[in-house]
């Protein structure tokens, strides 16, 4: 189960996401489904079918969990490869 | 921690199955991520997903679309249309178990008749 406590270690692909804050104004407001994840970027499929690639370290995301809850995550916290995030320590965040 | 990894593999394969009809390249990418997780934390692939990717080119397989499943010589033969290789999964153990069961029930019947 994906909960707000373990979302940093869990799978982001397939979740609904919205970019709420960024140092580059063009990224703000992008909304849709996560379709791919690399070490530094997240690619988002919007509702009209276009794909956008957003860098993690300059943006803030709102993830919507399958249970309906919305979690805010700063991009620089999840700055790692998808398979490395399971064992990464998030000391400075908690 | 290992529980999370198992759940993530499950999620990724379900998504790959769902996305295959429209975006096959995405489902191949999801299999790659799932394999990375499994090799990293030394987890065996779950039994139901073990036959759903090619052991030679590691692409996602969907029977009827890019793979073929046949039975021959006590083996499940899965042929990948992307690279042309075949995997063989033996089911001789199940066959032998069935045979043994049949013989045992036969012997018990004989004894009860005597
Ligand atoms: Zn193959």
CSV table of C-alpha atoms and ligand atoms in Angstrom, one decimal:
chain,number,residue,atom,x,y,z
A,1,UNK,CA,0.0,0.0,0.0
A,2,UNK,CA,1.2,3.5,-0.8
A,3,UNK,CA,0.9,5.7,2.3
A,4,UNK,CA,2.1,9.3,2.9
A,5,UNK,CA,4.9,7.8,5.1
A,6,UNK,CA,6.5,5.5,2.5
A,7,UNK,CA,5.8,7.4,-0.7
A,8,UNK,CA,9.5,8.4,-0.9
A,9,UNK,CA,10.4,4.8,-1.2
A,10,UNK,CA,7.4,3.7,-3.3
A,11,UNK,CA,6.6,3.6,-7.0
A,12,UNK,CA,5.8,7.0,-8.5
A,13,UNK,CA,4.9,5.7,-12.0
A,14,UNK,CA,1.1,5.6,-12.5
A,15,UNK,CA,0.2,8.2,-9.9
A,16,UNK,CA,-1.5,11.5,-10.7
A,17,UNK,CA,0.8,14.5,-10.3
A,18,UNK,CA,0.7,18.3,-10.5
A,19,UNK,CA,3.6,20.7,-10.5
A,20,UNK,CA,2.8,23.5,-8.1
A,21,UNK,CA,6.0,25.4,-7.8
A,22,UNK,CA,9.2,25.8,-9.8
A,23,UNK,CA,12.0,28.2,-10.4
A,24,UNK,CA,11.0,28.2,-14.1
A,25,UNK,CA,7.5,29.6,-14.6
A,26,UNK,CA,6.8,27.4,-17.7
A,27,UNK,CA,6.7,24.2,-15.6
A,28,UNK,CA,4.0,25.5,-13.1
A,29,UNK,CA,0.6,24.0,-13.8
A,30,UNK,CA,1.6,20.8,-15.6
A,31,UNK,CA,-0.8,18.1,-14.6
A,32,UNK,CA,-1.3,14.5,-15.5
A,33,UNK,CA,0.0,10.9,-15.1
A,34,UNK,CA,3.6,9.9,-14.4
A,35,UNK,CA,4.8,7.7,-17.2
A,36,UNK,CA,8.5,7.5,-16.6
A,37,UNK,CA,11.2,8.3,-14.0
A,38,UNK,CA,14.9,8.7,-14.3
A,39,UNK,CA,17.5,10.0,-11.8
A,40,UNK,CA,17.0,13.7,-12.5
A,41,UNK,CA,13.6,13.9,-14.3
A,42,UNK,CA,10.0,12.9,-14.2
A,43,UNK,CA,8.0,12.6,-17.5
A,44,UNK,CA,4.3,13.5,-17.3
A,45,UNK,CA,1.6,12.7,-19.8
A,46,UNK,CA,-1.0,15.4,-19.9
A,47,UNK,CA,-4.7,14.8,-20.6
A,48,UNK,CA,-4.4,15.9,-24.3
A,49,UNK,CA,-1.7,13.2,-24.8
A,50,UNK,CA,1.5,15.3,-24.9
A,51,UNK,CA,4.4,14.3,-22.8
A,52,UNK,CA,6.4,16.8,-20.7
A,53,UNK,CA,9.8,16.2,-19.0
A,54,UNK,CA,10.2,18.0,-15.7
A,55,UNK,CA,13.5,18.1,-13.8
A,56,UNK,CA,13.2,17.1,-10.2
A,57,UNK,CA,15.6,19.4,-8.4
A,58,UNK,CA,13.9,22.7,-9.2
A,59,UNK,CA,10.2,21.8,-8.8
A,60,UNK,CA,7.6,21.0,-6.1
A,61,UNK,CA,5.1,18.3,-6.8
A,62,UNK,CA,1.6,17.3,-5.5
A,63,UNK,CA,1.1,13.6,-5.7
A,64,UNK,CA,-2.4,12.1,-5.5
A,65,UNK,CA,-2.3,8.6,-3.9
A,66,UNK,CA,-4.7,5.8,-4.9
A,67,UNK,CA,-6.5,6.3,-1.6
A,68,UNK,CA,-7.3,10.0,-2.6
A,69,UNK,CA,-4.9,11.8,-0.3
A,70,UNK,CA,-2.7,14.5,-1.7
A,71,UNK,CA,1.0,14.7,-0.6
A,72,UNK,CA,3.4,17.6,-1.3
A,73,UNK,CA,7.0,16.6,-2.1
A,74,UNK,CA,9.9,18.8,-2.8
A,75,UNK,CA,11.8,17.5,-5.9
A,76,UNK,CA,15.3,17.6,-4.3
A,77,UNK,CA,14.1,15.0,-1.7
A,78,UNK,CA,13.5,12.3,-4.3
A,79,UNK,CA,16.7,13.0,-6.3
A,80,UNK,CA,17.8,9.4,-7.0
A,81,UNK,CA,17.4,6.5,-9.4
A,82,UNK,CA,14.0,4.7,-9.0
A,83,UNK,CA,15.7,1.5,-7.7
A,84,UNK,CA,18.0,3.4,-5.3
A,85,UNK,CA,15.1,5.3,-3.6
A,86,UNK,CA,14.0,2.1,-1.7
A,87,UNK,CA,17.1,2.2,0.6
A,88,UNK,CA,17.8,5.9,0.6
A,89,UNK,CA,17.8,7.7,3.9
A,90,UNK,CA,15.6,10.8,4.2
A,91,UNK,CA,17.0,12.2,7.4
A,92,UNK,CA,16.9,15.9,6.7
A,93,UNK,CA,13.3,15.7,5.6
A,94,UNK,CA,11.7,14.3,8.8
B,1,UNK,CA,11.9,-2.7,2.9
B,2,UNK,CA,11.8,-5.9,0.8
B,3,UNK,CA,8.0,-5.8,1.0
B,4,UNK,CA,8.0,-2.4,-0.7
B,5,UNK,CA,10.2,-3.7,-3.5
B,6,UNK,CA,7.9,-6.7,-4.1
B,7,UNK,CA,4.9,-4.3,-4.2
B,8,UNK,CA,6.7,-2.1,-6.7
B,9,UNK,CA,7.5,-5.0,-9.0
B,10,UNK,CA,3.8,-6.0,-8.9
B,11,UNK,CA,2.7,-2.4,-9.7
B,12,UNK,CA,5.1,-2.1,-12.6
B,13,UNK,CA,4.1,-5.4,-14.3
B,14,UNK,CA,0.4,-4.5,-13.9
B,15,UNK,CA,1.0,-1.1,-15.6
B,16,UNK,CA,3.1,-2.8,-18.3
B,17,UNK,CA,0.2,-5.1,-19.1
B,18,UNK,CA,-2.2,-2.2,-19.2
B,19,UNK,CA,-0.1,0.1,-21.4
B,20,UNK,CA,1.0,-2.5,-23.9
B,21,UNK,CA,-1.7,-1.9,-26.5
B,22,UNK,CA,-1.0,1.8,-26.9
B,23,UNK,CA,2.6,2.3,-25.8
B,24,UNK,CA,4.6,-0.9,-26.1
B,25,UNK,CA,7.9,1.0,-25.5
B,26,UNK,CA,6.6,2.1,-22.1
B,27,UNK,CA,5.9,-1.5,-21.0
B,28,UNK,CA,9.4,-2.5,-22.0
B,29,UNK,CA,10.8,0.3,-19.9
B,30,UNK,CA,8.7,-0.8,-16.9
B,31,UNK,CA,10.1,-4.3,-17.2
B,32,UNK,CA,13.6,-2.8,-17.2
B,33,UNK,CA,12.9,-0.9,-14.0
B,34,UNK,CA,11.3,-4.0,-12.3
B,35,UNK,CA,14.3,-6.1,-13.2
B,36,UNK,CA,16.7,-3.4,-11.8
B,37,UNK,CA,14.8,-3.5,-8.5
B,38,UNK,CA,14.8,-7.3,-8.4
B,39,UNK,CA,18.5,-7.6,-9.1
B,40,UNK,CA,19.4,-4.8,-6.7
B,41,UNK,CA,17.7,-6.3,-3.7
B,42,UNK,CA,18.1,-10.0,-4.7
B,43,UNK,CA,14.4,-10.8,-5.0
B,44,UNK,CA,13.0,-13.7,-7.1
B,45,UNK,CA,10.6,-12.6,-9.8
B,46,UNK,CA,7.0,-13.4,-8.7
B,47,UNK,CA,5.7,-16.6,-10.2
B,48,UNK,CA,3.0,-15.1,-12.4
B,49,UNK,CA,5.3,-12.5,-14.0
B,50,UNK,CA,8.2,-14.9,-14.6
B,51,UNK,CA,6.9,-16.0,-18.0
B,52,UNK,CA,5.8,-12.5,-19.1
B,53,UNK,CA,9.2,-11.2,-20.3
B,54,UNK,CA,11.8,-12.6,-22.7
B,55,UNK,CA,14.9,-14.2,-21.1
B,56,UNK,CA,17.0,-13.2,-24.1
B,57,UNK,CA,16.1,-9.6,-24.9
B,58,UNK,CA,14.2,-8.7,-21.7
B,59,UNK,CA,11.1,-7.2,-23.5
B,60,UNK,CA,7.6,-7.5,-22.2
B,61,UNK,CA,5.6,-10.4,-23.7
B,62,UNK,CA,1.9,-10.5,-24.3
B,63,UNK,CA,0.6,-13.9,-25.5
B,64,UNK,CA,-1.2,-13.5,-28.8
B,65,UNK,CA,0.4,-10.2,-29.7
B,66,UNK,CA,4.2,-10.7,-29.6
B,67,UNK,CA,4.6,-14.2,-28.2
B,68,UNK,CA,3.4,-17.7,-28.8
B,69,UNK,CA,2.7,-20.3,-26.1
B,70,UNK,CA,2.7,-24.1,-27.0
B,71,UNK,CA,3.0,-27.4,-25.1
B,72,UNK,CA,5.4,-30.0,-26.4
B,73,UNK,CA,7.7,-32.7,-24.8
B,74,UNK,CA,6.5,-31.9,-21.2
B,75,UNK,CA,7.5,-28.3,-21.7
B,76,UNK,CA,5.7,-25.0,-22.0
B,77,UNK,CA,7.4,-23.4,-25.0
B,78,UNK,CA,7.2,-19.6,-25.2
B,79,UNK,CA,8.5,-18.0,-28.4
B,80,UNK,CA,9.4,-14.3,-28.5
B,81,UNK,CA,8.5,-12.7,-31.8
B,82,UNK,CA,10.7,-9.6,-31.1
B,83,UNK,CA,14.1,-11.6,-31.2
B,84,UNK,CA,12.9,-15.1,-32.2
B,85,UNK,CA,14.3,-17.0,-29.2
B,86,UNK,CA,12.4,-19.7,-27.3
B,87,UNK,CA,12.2,-20.4,-23.6
B,88,UNK,CA,11.2,-23.8,-22.2
B,89,UNK,CA,9.5,-24.2,-18.8
B,90,UNK,CA,9.3,-27.9,-17.9
B,91,UNK,CA,6.2,-29.3,-16.2
B,92,UNK,CA,7.4,-32.9,-15.8
B,93,UNK,CA,7.2,-32.7,-12.0
B,94,UNK,CA,3.4,-32.1,-12.1
B,95,UNK,CA,3.1,-34.9,-14.7
B,96,UNK,CA,5.0,-37.4,-12.5
B,97,UNK,CA,3.0,-36.4,-9.4
B,98,UNK,CA,-0.2,-37.1,-11.2
B,99,UNK,CA,1.1,-40.5,-12.4
B,100,UNK,CA,2.1,-41.5,-8.9
B,101,UNK,CA,-1.2,-40.5,-7.5
B,102,UNK,CA,-3.0,-42.7,-10.1
B,103,UNK,CA,-0.8,-45.7,-9.3
B,104,UNK,CA,-1.3,-45.3,-5.5
B,105,UNK,CA,-5.0,-45.1,-5.7
B,106,UNK,CA,-5.0,-48.2,-7.9
B,107,UNK,CA,-3.0,-50.2,-5.4
B,108,UNK,CA,-5.3,-49.1,-2.5
B,109,UNK,CA,-8.2,-50.3,-4.6
B,110,UNK,CA,-6.7,-53.7,-5.1
B,111,UNK,CA,-6.0,-54.2,-1.4
B,112,UNK,CA,-9.5,-53.3,-0.4
B,113,UNK,CA,-10.8,-55.8,-3.0
B,114,UNK,CA,-8.7,-58.6,-1.5
C,1,LIG,ZN1,13.1,-11.9,-27.0
